[in-house]
């Protein structure tokens, strides 16, 4: 009993450390500059929606959010399609080099992004994709594949062989067996990893900073928020900055709340299998 209470206390403290900054950021988006630099626990005197309007219109947060949605949508879609196919082949088929390829994918998770920034810049520039959303999407996919393939491979290994064999006996091709039989069975894992990839790509800052440093109209939300903090020098519009941060955080929080059960069921299924 005491052990359970201790765990609950620790989890409560952890939840408070996570939720408190989010709540403070949301409240600060309705405050004035004086209130922000005053008592940290003070509630806003009024709901100043003009802070959100300035962030949306003058700071171009709307454009940055749209760019982020487009880039993350195609980045996650490409990641899940390619990684699911690669993971399925690595998990279900035996061929020379299988373990080597799987090992290369796993080793990719240990490779820091910043070590490849300079060669990555010249590779993307050589392909003519620098300062384009296409180039950023391709890089997102490349850096998301190791993590996704690693977890999906374990998930596909846990699926029953009898189902795939029955589909092949009935005349289904390997491609049809994958897309119509095995892929739907892996839905819990796919949903969980999709959410994790959305979170990772949505919050990415270093790669867009290097690959989209030119045209500001193509920037993503993390670049836009960083720009708001320095756009006015010593007279930075802090309320608009916190409003922009709230706009950035809220979609991710809402997505997690909506898909929370899917994430937990997917992780549990993968662990049990």
PDB file of C-alpha atoms in Angstrom:
ATOM      1  CA  UNK A   1       0.000   0.000   0.000  1.00  0.00           C
ATOM      2  CA  UNK A   2       2.761   2.414   0.953  1.00  0.00           C
ATOM      3  CA  UNK A   3       4.616   1.531  -2.247  1.00  0.00           C
ATOM      4  CA  UNK A   4       1.523   2.365  -4.309  1.00  0.00           C
ATOM      5  CA  UNK A   5       1.131   5.698  -2.523  1.00  0.00           C
ATOM      6  CA  UNK A   6       4.792   6.502  -3.147  1.00  0.00           C
ATOM      7  CA  UNK A   7       4.405   5.754  -6.857  1.00  0.00           C
ATOM      8  CA  UNK A   8       1.308   7.934  -7.026  1.00  0.00           C
ATOM      9  CA  UNK A   9       3.135  10.794  -5.299  1.00  0.00           C
ATOM     10  CA  UNK A  10       6.053  10.548  -7.724  1.00  0.00           C
ATOM     11  CA  UNK A  11       3.697  10.437 -10.722  1.00  0.00           C
ATOM     12  CA  UNK A  12       1.762  13.409  -9.318  1.00  0.00           C
ATOM     13  CA  UNK A  13       4.962  15.457  -8.976  1.00  0.00           C
ATOM     14  CA  UNK A  14       6.022  14.444 -12.482  1.00  0.00           C
ATOM     15  CA  UNK A  15       2.630  15.439 -13.895  1.00  0.00           C
ATOM     16  CA  UNK A  16       2.828  18.791 -12.096  1.00  0.00           C
ATOM     17  CA  UNK A  17       6.269  19.472 -13.566  1.00  0.00           C
ATOM     18  CA  UNK A  18       4.884  18.786 -17.047  1.00  0.00           C
ATOM     19  CA  UNK A  19       1.518  20.543 -16.769  1.00  0.00           C
ATOM     20  CA  UNK A  20       2.562  23.644 -14.814  1.00  0.00           C
ATOM     21  CA  UNK A  21       4.761  25.175 -17.572  1.00  0.00           C
ATOM     22  CA  UNK A  22       2.028  24.526 -20.145  1.00  0.00           C
ATOM     23  CA  UNK A  23      -0.605  26.216 -17.995  1.00  0.00           C
ATOM     24  CA  UNK A  24       1.718  29.132 -17.244  1.00  0.00           C
ATOM     25  CA  UNK A  25       2.451  29.590 -20.956  1.00  0.00           C
ATOM     26  CA  UNK A  26      -1.258  29.609 -21.763  1.00  0.00           C
ATOM     27  CA  UNK A  27      -2.000  32.155 -19.044  1.00  0.00           C
ATOM     28  CA  UNK A  28       0.944  34.331 -20.097  1.00  0.00           C
ATOM     29  CA  UNK A  29      -0.512  34.523 -23.611  1.00  0.00           C
ATOM     30  CA  UNK A  30      -3.377  36.603 -22.142  1.00  0.00           C
ATOM     31  CA  UNK A  31      -1.204  38.871 -19.992  1.00  0.00           C
ATOM     32  CA  UNK A  32       0.477  42.184 -20.671  1.00  0.00           C
ATOM     33  CA  UNK A  33       4.258  42.653 -20.581  1.00  0.00           C
ATOM     34  CA  UNK A  34       4.015  44.113 -17.077  1.00  0.00           C
ATOM     35  CA  UNK A  35       1.997  41.154 -15.795  1.00  0.00           C
ATOM     36  CA  UNK A  36       4.398  38.639 -17.356  1.00  0.00           C
ATOM     37  CA  UNK A  37       7.397  40.159 -15.582  1.00  0.00           C
ATOM     38  CA  UNK A  38       5.441  40.667 -12.365  1.00  0.00           C
ATOM     39  CA  UNK A  39       4.121  37.949 -10.085  1.00  0.00           C
ATOM     40  CA  UNK A  40       4.533  34.635 -11.910  1.00  0.00           C
ATOM     41  CA  UNK A  41       1.468  33.190 -10.173  1.00  0.00           C
ATOM     42  CA  UNK A  42      -0.740  36.188 -10.931  1.00  0.00           C
ATOM     43  CA  UNK A  43      -3.714  35.511 -13.190  1.00  0.00           C
ATOM     44  CA  UNK A  44      -4.205  37.801 -16.200  1.00  0.00           C
ATOM     45  CA  UNK A  45      -6.304  40.862 -15.446  1.00  0.00           C
ATOM     46  CA  UNK A  46      -8.364  40.163 -18.560  1.00  0.00           C
ATOM     47  CA  UNK A  47      -8.372  37.827 -21.534  1.00  0.00           C
ATOM     48  CA  UNK A  48      -6.341  39.798 -24.074  1.00  0.00           C
ATOM     49  CA  UNK A  49      -7.231  38.021 -27.308  1.00  0.00           C
ATOM     50  CA  UNK A  50      -5.396  40.748 -29.224  1.00  0.00           C
ATOM     51  CA  UNK A  51      -2.154  38.968 -28.217  1.00  0.00           C
ATOM     52  CA  UNK A  52      -3.308  35.959 -30.227  1.00  0.00           C
ATOM     53  CA  UNK A  53      -4.402  38.179 -33.115  1.00  0.00           C
ATOM     54  CA  UNK A  54      -0.975  39.851 -33.270  1.00  0.00           C
ATOM     55  CA  UNK A  55       0.757  36.476 -33.204  1.00  0.00           C
ATOM     56  CA  UNK A  56      -1.515  35.125 -35.932  1.00  0.00           C
ATOM     57  CA  UNK A  57      -1.443  38.120 -38.287  1.00  0.00           C
ATOM     58  CA  UNK A  58       1.627  40.274 -37.658  1.00  0.00           C
ATOM     59  CA  UNK A  59       3.973  37.417 -36.739  1.00  0.00           C
ATOM     60  CA  UNK A  60       2.624  35.158 -39.543  1.00  0.00           C
ATOM     61  CA  UNK A  61       1.969  32.266 -37.164  1.00  0.00           C
ATOM     62  CA  UNK A  62      -0.915  31.193 -39.393  1.00  0.00           C
ATOM     63  CA  UNK A  63       1.425  30.758 -42.368  1.00  0.00           C
ATOM     64  CA  UNK A  64       4.004  28.929 -40.252  1.00  0.00           C
ATOM     65  CA  UNK A  65       1.366  26.576 -38.850  1.00  0.00           C
ATOM     66  CA  UNK A  66       0.095  25.767 -42.344  1.00  0.00           C
ATOM     67  CA  UNK A  67       3.636  25.054 -43.537  1.00  0.00           C
ATOM     68  CA  UNK A  68       4.223  22.818 -40.521  1.00  0.00           C
ATOM     69  CA  UNK A  69       1.014  20.876 -41.094  1.00  0.00           C
ATOM     70  CA  UNK A  70       1.919  20.263 -44.750  1.00  0.00           C
ATOM     71  CA  UNK A  71       5.502  19.220 -44.016  1.00  0.00           C
ATOM     72  CA  UNK A  72       4.594  16.997 -41.057  1.00  0.00           C
ATOM     73  CA  UNK A  73       1.694  15.369 -42.938  1.00  0.00           C
ATOM     74  CA  UNK A  74       3.820  14.275 -45.896  1.00  0.00           C
ATOM     75  CA  UNK A  75       6.820  13.530 -43.680  1.00  0.00           C
ATOM     76  CA  UNK A  76       4.863  11.231 -41.373  1.00  0.00           C
ATOM     77  CA  UNK A  77       2.949   9.627 -44.256  1.00  0.00           C
ATOM     78  CA  UNK A  78       6.188   8.826 -46.079  1.00  0.00           C
ATOM     79  CA  UNK A  79       7.836   7.623 -42.898  1.00  0.00           C
ATOM     80  CA  UNK A  80       5.026   5.239 -41.983  1.00  0.00           C
ATOM     81  CA  UNK A  81       4.659   3.848 -45.519  1.00  0.00           C
ATOM     82  CA  UNK A  82       8.354   3.171 -46.094  1.00  0.00           C
ATOM     83  CA  UNK A  83       9.133   2.025 -42.559  1.00  0.00           C
ATOM     84  CA  UNK A  84       6.180  -0.377 -42.406  1.00  0.00           C
ATOM     85  CA  UNK A  85       7.227  -2.015 -45.679  1.00  0.00           C
ATOM     86  CA  UNK A  86      10.871  -2.236 -44.613  1.00  0.00           C
ATOM     87  CA  UNK A  87       9.991  -3.536 -41.141  1.00  0.00           C
ATOM     88  CA  UNK A  88       7.643  -6.170 -42.573  1.00  0.00           C
ATOM     89  CA  UNK A  89      10.293  -7.533 -44.929  1.00  0.00           C
ATOM     90  CA  UNK A  90      12.959  -7.543 -42.214  1.00  0.00           C
ATOM     91  CA  UNK A  91      10.623  -9.262 -39.758  1.00  0.00           C
ATOM     92  CA  UNK A  92       8.960 -11.880 -41.988  1.00  0.00           C
ATOM     93  CA  UNK A  93      11.534 -12.839 -44.624  1.00  0.00           C
ATOM     94  CA  UNK A  94      14.969 -14.379 -44.308  1.00  0.00           C
ATOM     95  CA  UNK A  95      17.589 -13.389 -46.883  1.00  0.00           C
ATOM     96  CA  UNK A  96      21.346 -12.690 -46.935  1.00  0.00           C
ATOM     97  CA  UNK A  97      22.077  -9.352 -45.290  1.00  0.00           C
ATOM     98  CA  UNK A  98      18.820  -9.246 -43.326  1.00  0.00           C
ATOM     99  CA  UNK A  99      20.494  -8.747 -39.964  1.00  0.00           C
ATOM    100  CA  UNK A 100      23.018  -6.322 -41.432  1.00  0.00           C
ATOM    101  CA  UNK A 101      20.298  -4.066 -42.856  1.00  0.00           C
ATOM    102  CA  UNK A 102      18.378  -4.226 -39.597  1.00  0.00           C
ATOM    103  CA  UNK A 103      21.551  -3.346 -37.699  1.00  0.00           C
ATOM    104  CA  UNK A 104      22.129  -0.332 -39.942  1.00  0.00           C
ATOM    105  CA  UNK A 105      18.626   0.929 -39.221  1.00  0.00           C
ATOM    106  CA  UNK A 106      19.146   0.476 -35.482  1.00  0.00           C
ATOM    107  CA  UNK A 107      22.525   2.223 -35.575  1.00  0.00           C
ATOM    108  CA  UNK A 108      20.849   5.194 -37.211  1.00  0.00           C
ATOM    109  CA  UNK A 109      19.066   5.953 -33.929  1.00  0.00           C
ATOM    110  CA  UNK A 110      22.433   6.532 -32.237  1.00  0.00           C
ATOM    111  CA  UNK A 111      23.663   9.006 -34.873  1.00  0.00           C
ATOM    112  CA  UNK A 112      23.294  12.624 -33.660  1.00  0.00           C
ATOM    113  CA  UNK A 113      21.585  14.912 -36.130  1.00  0.00           C
ATOM    114  CA  UNK A 114      23.985  17.813 -35.689  1.00  0.00           C
ATOM    115  CA  UNK A 115      26.964  15.699 -36.831  1.00  0.00           C
ATOM    116  CA  UNK A 116      25.411  15.362 -40.301  1.00  0.00           C
ATOM    117  CA  UNK A 117      24.206  18.943 -40.743  1.00  0.00           C
ATOM    118  CA  UNK A 118      27.084  20.138 -42.927  1.00  0.00           C
ATOM    119  CA  UNK A 119      27.147  17.184 -45.375  1.00  0.00           C
ATOM    120  CA  UNK A 120      23.341  17.107 -45.290  1.00  0.00           C
ATOM    121  CA  UNK A 121      23.235  20.757 -46.308  1.00  0.00           C
ATOM    122  CA  UNK A 122      25.456  20.147 -49.337  1.00  0.00           C
ATOM    123  CA  UNK A 123      23.580  16.970 -50.341  1.00  0.00           C
ATOM    124  CA  UNK A 124      20.206  18.736 -50.279  1.00  0.00           C
ATOM    125  CA  UNK A 125      21.705  21.744 -52.038  1.00  0.00           C
ATOM    126  CA  UNK A 126      23.199  19.479 -54.712  1.00  0.00           C
ATOM    127  CA  UNK A 127      19.765  17.979 -55.347  1.00  0.00           C
ATOM    128  CA  UNK A 128      18.332  21.459 -55.821  1.00  0.00           C
ATOM    129  CA  UNK A 129      16.000  21.003 -52.839  1.00  0.00           C
ATOM    130  CA  UNK A 130      17.485  23.568 -50.467  1.00  0.00           C
ATOM    131  CA  UNK A 131      14.875  26.013 -49.090  1.00  0.00           C
ATOM    132  CA  UNK A 132      12.042  23.754 -50.283  1.00  0.00           C
ATOM    133  CA  UNK A 133       9.457  21.800 -48.344  1.00  0.00           C
ATOM    134  CA  UNK A 134      10.188  18.732 -50.477  1.00  0.00           C
ATOM    135  CA  UNK A 135      13.780  18.656 -49.283  1.00  0.00           C
ATOM    136  CA  UNK A 136      12.727  19.052 -45.667  1.00  0.00           C
ATOM    137  CA  UNK A 137      10.128  16.266 -45.980  1.00  0.00           C
ATOM    138  CA  UNK A 138      12.710  13.869 -47.420  1.00  0.00           C
ATOM    139  CA  UNK A 139      15.121  14.623 -44.584  1.00  0.00           C
ATOM    140  CA  UNK A 140      12.370  14.165 -42.001  1.00  0.00           C
ATOM    141  CA  UNK A 141      11.590  10.763 -43.493  1.00  0.00           C
ATOM    142  CA  UNK A 142      15.247   9.743 -43.519  1.00  0.00           C
ATOM    143  CA  UNK A 143      15.780  10.652 -39.873  1.00  0.00           C
ATOM    144  CA  UNK A 144      12.506   9.088 -38.712  1.00  0.00           C
ATOM    145  CA  UNK A 145      13.026   5.727 -40.432  1.00  0.00           C
ATOM    146  CA  UNK A 146      15.489   4.132 -37.947  1.00  0.00           C
ATOM    147  CA  UNK A 147      13.256   4.694 -34.911  1.00  0.00           C
ATOM    148  CA  UNK A 148      10.098   3.570 -36.719  1.00  0.00           C
ATOM    149  CA  UNK A 149      11.634   0.518 -38.412  1.00  0.00           C
ATOM    150  CA  UNK A 150      13.152  -0.644 -35.135  1.00  0.00           C
ATOM    151  CA  UNK A 151       9.819  -0.725 -33.297  1.00  0.00           C
ATOM    152  CA  UNK A 152       7.678  -1.931 -36.197  1.00  0.00           C
ATOM    153  CA  UNK A 153      10.033  -4.841 -36.873  1.00  0.00           C
ATOM    154  CA  UNK A 154       9.450  -6.151 -33.360  1.00  0.00           C
ATOM    155  CA  UNK A 155       5.717  -5.638 -33.777  1.00  0.00           C
ATOM    156  CA  UNK A 156       5.510  -7.520 -37.090  1.00  0.00           C
ATOM    157  CA  UNK A 157       7.519 -10.397 -35.619  1.00  0.00           C
ATOM    158  CA  UNK A 158       4.787 -10.847 -33.030  1.00  0.00           C
ATOM    159  CA  UNK A 159       1.986 -11.248 -35.574  1.00  0.00           C
ATOM    160  CA  UNK A 160       0.839 -14.857 -36.216  1.00  0.00           C
ATOM    161  CA  UNK A 161       2.417 -16.595 -39.204  1.00  0.00           C
ATOM    162  CA  UNK A 162      -0.740 -18.644 -39.829  1.00  0.00           C
ATOM    163  CA  UNK A 163      -2.690 -15.615 -41.041  1.00  0.00           C
ATOM    164  CA  UNK A 164      -0.104 -14.677 -43.672  1.00  0.00           C
ATOM    165  CA  UNK A 165       0.244 -18.305 -44.775  1.00  0.00           C
ATOM    166  CA  UNK A 166      -3.528 -18.647 -45.141  1.00  0.00           C
ATOM    167  CA  UNK A 167      -3.653 -15.530 -47.305  1.00  0.00           C
ATOM    168  CA  UNK A 168      -0.882 -16.850 -49.559  1.00  0.00           C
ATOM    169  CA  UNK A 169      -2.620 -20.227 -49.878  1.00  0.00           C
ATOM    170  CA  UNK A 170      -5.794 -18.412 -50.941  1.00  0.00           C
ATOM    171  CA  UNK A 171      -3.854 -16.866 -53.807  1.00  0.00           C
ATOM    172  CA  UNK A 172      -3.009 -13.444 -52.375  1.00  0.00           C
ATOM    173  CA  UNK A 173       0.289 -11.961 -53.497  1.00  0.00           C
ATOM    174  CA  UNK A 174       2.913 -10.831 -50.997  1.00  0.00           C
ATOM    175  CA  UNK A 175       1.936  -7.213 -51.631  1.00  0.00           C
ATOM    176  CA  UNK A 176      -1.768  -7.878 -51.118  1.00  0.00           C
ATOM    177  CA  UNK A 177      -1.058  -9.940 -48.005  1.00  0.00           C
ATOM    178  CA  UNK A 178       0.916  -7.053 -46.555  1.00  0.00           C
ATOM    179  CA  UNK A 179      -1.520  -4.224 -47.316  1.00  0.00           C
ATOM    180  CA  UNK A 180      -4.834  -6.027 -46.789  1.00  0.00           C
ATOM    181  CA  UNK A 181      -4.019  -8.573 -44.087  1.00  0.00           C
ATOM    182  CA  UNK A 182      -0.898  -7.851 -42.056  1.00  0.00           C
ATOM    183  CA  UNK A 183      -0.954  -4.052 -42.069  1.00  0.00           C
ATOM    184  CA  UNK A 184      -4.469  -3.809 -40.536  1.00  0.00           C
ATOM    185  CA  UNK A 185      -3.382  -6.270 -37.835  1.00  0.00           C
ATOM    186  CA  UNK A 186      -0.532  -3.918 -36.944  1.00  0.00           C
ATOM    187  CA  UNK A 187      -2.861  -0.922 -36.549  1.00  0.00           C
ATOM    188  CA  UNK A 188      -2.205  -0.372 -32.799  1.00  0.00           C
ATOM    189  CA  UNK A 189       1.537  -0.123 -33.362  1.00  0.00           C
ATOM    190  CA  UNK A 190       1.120   2.032 -36.452  1.00  0.00           C
ATOM    191  CA  UNK A 191      -1.097   4.523 -34.619  1.00  0.00           C
ATOM    192  CA  UNK A 192       1.319   4.782 -31.699  1.00  0.00           C
ATOM    193  CA  UNK A 193       4.359   5.348 -33.893  1.00  0.00           C
ATOM    194  CA  UNK A 194       2.459   7.798 -36.077  1.00  0.00           C
ATOM    195  CA  UNK A 195       1.771   9.964 -33.031  1.00  0.00           C
ATOM    196  CA  UNK A 196       5.397   9.773 -31.906  1.00  0.00           C
ATOM    197  CA  UNK A 197       6.596  10.786 -35.369  1.00  0.00           C
ATOM    198  CA  UNK A 198       4.117  13.665 -35.495  1.00  0.00           C
ATOM    199  CA  UNK A 199       5.442  14.928 -32.168  1.00  0.00           C
ATOM    200  CA  UNK A 200       9.059  14.572 -33.250  1.00  0.00           C
ATOM    201  CA  UNK A 201       8.653  16.258 -36.619  1.00  0.00           C
ATOM    202  CA  UNK A 202       6.301  18.961 -35.326  1.00  0.00           C
ATOM    203  CA  UNK A 203       8.855  20.065 -32.708  1.00  0.00           C
ATOM    204  CA  UNK A 204      11.890  19.821 -34.992  1.00  0.00           C
ATOM    205  CA  UNK A 205      13.915  23.040 -35.090  1.00  0.00           C
ATOM    206  CA  UNK A 206      17.507  22.269 -36.056  1.00  0.00           C
ATOM    207  CA  UNK A 207      16.792  20.726 -39.470  1.00  0.00           C
ATOM    208  CA  UNK A 208      14.411  23.496 -40.671  1.00  0.00           C
ATOM    209  CA  UNK A 209      16.866  26.096 -39.401  1.00  0.00           C
ATOM    210  CA  UNK A 210      19.559  24.694 -41.697  1.00  0.00           C
ATOM    211  CA  UNK A 211      17.463  23.623 -44.694  1.00  0.00           C
ATOM    212  CA  UNK A 212      14.887  26.465 -44.738  1.00  0.00           C
ATOM    213  CA  UNK A 213      17.040  29.422 -43.777  1.00  0.00           C
ATOM    214  CA  UNK A 214      16.131  31.468 -46.854  1.00  0.00           C
ATOM    215  CA  UNK A 215      12.529  32.297 -47.751  1.00  0.00           C
ATOM    216  CA  UNK A 216      10.631  33.177 -44.550  1.00  0.00           C
ATOM    217  CA  UNK A 217       7.311  32.371 -46.208  1.00  0.00           C
ATOM    218  CA  UNK A 218       8.348  28.680 -46.144  1.00  0.00           C
ATOM    219  CA  UNK A 219       9.349  28.582 -42.500  1.00  0.00           C
ATOM    220  CA  UNK A 220       7.764  26.124 -40.067  1.00  0.00           C
ATOM    221  CA  UNK A 221       6.296  27.019 -36.685  1.00  0.00           C
ATOM    222  CA  UNK A 222       9.451  26.447 -34.618  1.00  0.00           C
ATOM    223  CA  UNK A 223      11.359  28.931 -36.765  1.00  0.00           C
ATOM    224  CA  UNK A 224       8.496  31.399 -36.548  1.00  0.00           C
ATOM    225  CA  UNK A 225       8.330  31.235 -32.753  1.00  0.00           C
ATOM    226  CA  UNK A 226      12.096  31.733 -32.488  1.00  0.00           C
ATOM    227  CA  UNK A 227      11.853  34.712 -34.839  1.00  0.00           C
ATOM    228  CA  UNK A 228       9.106  36.357 -32.768  1.00  0.00           C
ATOM    229  CA  UNK A 229      11.346  36.344 -29.697  1.00  0.00           C
ATOM    230  CA  UNK A 230      14.015  38.471 -31.419  1.00  0.00           C
ATOM    231  CA  UNK A 231      12.056  40.372 -34.052  1.00  0.00           C
ATOM    232  CA  UNK A 232      11.680  43.461 -31.881  1.00  0.00           C
ATOM    233  CA  UNK A 233      15.058  43.400 -30.152  1.00  0.00           C
ATOM    234  CA  UNK A 234      14.847  44.655 -26.566  1.00  0.00           C
ATOM    235  CA  UNK A 235      11.155  45.494 -27.034  1.00  0.00           C
ATOM    236  CA  UNK A 236      10.083  41.943 -27.783  1.00  0.00           C
ATOM    237  CA  UNK A 237       6.351  41.286 -27.791  1.00  0.00           C
ATOM    238  CA  UNK A 238       6.304  38.663 -25.036  1.00  0.00           C
ATOM    239  CA  UNK A 239       2.503  38.239 -24.921  1.00  0.00           C
ATOM    240  CA  UNK A 240       2.446  37.517 -28.658  1.00  0.00           C
ATOM    241  CA  UNK A 241       5.369  35.134 -28.206  1.00  0.00           C
ATOM    242  CA  UNK A 242       3.520  33.137 -25.556  1.00  0.00           C
ATOM    243  CA  UNK A 243       0.383  33.207 -27.715  1.00  0.00           C
ATOM    244  CA  UNK A 244       2.415  31.731 -30.580  1.00  0.00           C
ATOM    245  CA  UNK A 245       3.826  29.091 -28.223  1.00  0.00           C
ATOM    246  CA  UNK A 246       0.296  28.219 -27.109  1.00  0.00           C
ATOM    247  CA  UNK A 247      -0.795  27.845 -30.742  1.00  0.00           C
ATOM    248  CA  UNK A 248       2.155  25.528 -31.276  1.00  0.00           C
ATOM    249  CA  UNK A 249       1.550  23.374 -28.208  1.00  0.00           C
ATOM    250  CA  UNK A 250      -2.257  23.084 -28.215  1.00  0.00           C
ATOM    251  CA  UNK A 251      -2.613  21.012 -31.433  1.00  0.00           C
ATOM    252  CA  UNK A 252      -0.066  18.494 -30.154  1.00  0.00           C
ATOM    253  CA  UNK A 253      -1.677  18.267 -26.711  1.00  0.00           C
ATOM    254  CA  UNK A 254      -5.147  17.843 -28.213  1.00  0.00           C
ATOM    255  CA  UNK A 255      -3.868  15.150 -30.592  1.00  0.00           C
ATOM    256  CA  UNK A 256      -2.328  13.254 -27.701  1.00  0.00           C
ATOM    257  CA  UNK A 257      -5.519  13.501 -25.644  1.00  0.00           C
ATOM    258  CA  UNK A 258      -7.624  12.213 -28.547  1.00  0.00           C
ATOM    259  CA  UNK A 259      -5.306   9.304 -29.384  1.00  0.00           C
ATOM    260  CA  UNK A 260      -4.114   8.528 -25.856  1.00  0.00           C
ATOM    261  CA  UNK A 261      -5.850   5.147 -25.679  1.00  0.00           C
ATOM    262  CA  UNK A 262      -4.536   4.136 -29.102  1.00  0.00           C
ATOM    263  CA  UNK A 263      -0.986   4.986 -28.044  1.00  0.00           C
ATOM    264  CA  UNK A 264      -1.245   3.014 -24.819  1.00  0.00           C
ATOM    265  CA  UNK A 265      -2.885   0.002 -26.504  1.00  0.00           C
ATOM    266  CA  UNK A 266      -0.249   0.007 -29.241  1.00  0.00           C
ATOM    267  CA  UNK A 267       2.648   0.076 -26.791  1.00  0.00           C
ATOM    268  CA  UNK A 268       1.013  -2.584 -24.628  1.00  0.00           C
ATOM    269  CA  UNK A 269       0.348  -4.852 -27.601  1.00  0.00           C
ATOM    270  CA  UNK A 270       3.930  -4.541 -28.755  1.00  0.00           C
ATOM    271  CA  UNK A 271       5.228  -5.305 -25.271  1.00  0.00           C
ATOM    272  CA  UNK A 272       2.980  -8.343 -24.776  1.00  0.00           C
ATOM    273  CA  UNK A 273       3.721  -9.819 -28.159  1.00  0.00           C
TER     274      UNK A 273
END
